[in-house]
Amino acid sequence: MSSSNTRDPRGQTIPHVRRKWLALVFIVTAQLMVVLDGTIVNIALPAAQADLGFSDHDRQWVVTAYALAFGSLLLIGGRVADLFGQKRAFLIGLVGFAGASVLGGLAPSLGLLIAARAGQGVFGALLAPAALSLISTTFTDSKERAKAFGAFSAVAASGGALGLLFGGVLTEYLSWNWCMFVNVAFAAIAVAGAAVLVPNEVPTARPRLDVLGAVTVTAGLVALVYGAARVETAGWTDALTVGSLLVGVVLVALFVLVERRTSHPLLPLHILLHRDRGGSLLVLTLINLGLFGLFLFLTYYLQVTLRFSALETGFAFLPLPLGIIVGANLLSGLLLPRVGPRLMAVSGTAIAAGGLLILQTLAVDSAYAAVVLPALAVIGLGVGLMYPAAISTGTLGVATEDAGAASAAVNMAQQVGGSIGTAVLSSIYGSAVAGYLSGHTGTRGLANEAAVHGYHVTFAVAAIALLSASLVSALLVRNTGDPTGAADEAPAPVAIH
C-alpha cells in the first residue's frame, strides 16, 4: 500500500487525509459551477433577449431546457457513474458542461441557446451525482463526513444566491454572454485538480443498464417538469399541462414497478425504502419546493417594487449565502456529529421557516435593511444547519456500487421539488394578486400593493412547506446513524488507479 493512501472501515483504499481534502476543493468547485448556472442565467435573460430578439413567451425555454434535461437524466447519470467509474463520469461531465457553455455564449439565435442549455443539463446530470458520490465514498468517518458535507452543502444551498451576484456583475460590466463563458474557468480549475487528486475507482463488475427503467423514469420526469413549467403561462386547467402531469405520474409509477422486477435496477428501491434516506429525500423535496421560488419572487420585489438594479439585487442576496456558510461550515460541522441529523434537520427547517415569516412584514416602501436583510440571514442560517444533515443522511450507508444512484436521487429530489415548487408558488402568487386587484378600487399604487400581497401569500405557503419538512424530519429521520457509513450490502470489487 502506498504511503499516500490508507484504508477506510470498509477496507477500500482512499486518499491520504490531506490529499482527499484537497480533492474536495475541486469537487466543490464543480458543484459551484452547476449550482451557479441555475440562477446566473436568470439575471442575464433580459440582456440576452434584447440581443437575440426573442419574445417573452419564448424566454422561459432558456430556463426550462436546462431543467428538463438535468432533472430527467439524473438517475441515468448516477447509474452511469456507478457502472463506469465516478471519477471518469465527473471529468466527462465537467468537459461537456464547459463545451455546452461555450456554445451558449456564442449562440447567435434562440434555438442554439436553448440547445446549449439542454446540453448543460445533460452533462450536469452526469456531473452532479458523480460529485456527490465521490464525497460519499471518500469521507466515511463521521466527523470528517460532517465537515465535507458541510462544505458541499454550503455551496449547494448558497450557489443560487451567488449566481445572482455573479450574473449582475458580469451582465453589468461585460455582457450576458459571459454568464455562460464563466463556466469554462470553473471547469478548467476542477478538471486540473480532480484529474490528479481524485482516485479512479472502476467497478470490475458491470451489470447491464436498466433500459426499460431508464426510458420510463426519463419520460416520466420530462413530463412532470414540462407540465410544471407550463403552469406559470398556461395555468393548472390547461389540457396539455394536466395531461403532461398525469402522464408523468403514471410513468413514474410504472418505473417503480419495473425497478421491483428487474435484476439490475436503475434505482435500487432499498435506497428509497430505508427510513433515514427516504425521510431525507422527502425533506429535501419539501425544502426546495418552498425555497426555489424565493430567488424568483424576491428578485421581482427588489427590482420592480424597490427599483434595485441587477447589480444591486445580486449584492442584496449576499446575507443568504453568508448565513449558509455560518450554519453549514461553522456550526453544522461541530454540531452534527454530536446531536445527530434529526435535531439539525428539525431545527434548521424551523429556523428557515421563521425567516420566511419575517417577509410577511414586506411593504411597498420597506427598508431593505429592516426586513429583507434579516430575513435572508435567518433563512441562510437555517438552511446551513439543515442541508448537511439531509444530504449526508440521504447518501449514508449506501454500497459503493450504488453511491451514484443514491447521489442522483438526492439531486433529483431537489430538482423535482424546486421545479414543482416554482410552478405551484407562481400559480399561488398569480391568484393572490388577481384576487387583491378584484377586491380593491384603482389607486396609483394598486399594482405594487397587489404584488406585495402576492408575496405575503407566497412566502406564507413556502413557510408551511418548510414546517412540513421539519415535521417529516422529526417523524422519519432518526437521531442515530452508522457513524462509519457502512453499506447496506457488501460493495462490488473496485479497482483503484
PDB file of N, CA and C in Angstrom, residues 143 156 365 393:
ATOM      1  N   LYS A 143     -16.977  12.472  11.726  1.00  0.00           N
ATOM      2  CA  LYS A 143     -16.590  13.875  11.866  1.00  0.00           C
ATOM      3  C   LYS A 143     -16.116  14.450  10.533  1.00  0.00           C
ATOM      4  N   ALA A 156     -23.987  24.061  -2.341  1.00  0.00           N
ATOM      5  CA  ALA A 156     -25.241  23.636  -2.972  1.00  0.00           C
ATOM      6  C   ALA A 156     -26.394  24.559  -2.607  1.00  0.00           C
ATOM      7  N   ASP A 365     -42.911  50.170   0.530  1.00  0.00           N
ATOM      8  CA  ASP A 365     -41.777  51.067   0.786  1.00  0.00           C
ATOM      9  C   ASP A 365     -40.877  50.556   1.909  1.00  0.00           C
ATOM     10  N   THR A 393     -27.341  12.308   5.238  1.00  0.00           N
ATOM     11  CA  THR A 393     -28.199  11.166   5.561  1.00  0.00           C
ATOM     12  C   THR A 393     -28.779  10.537   4.306  1.00  0.00           C
TER      13      THR A 393
END
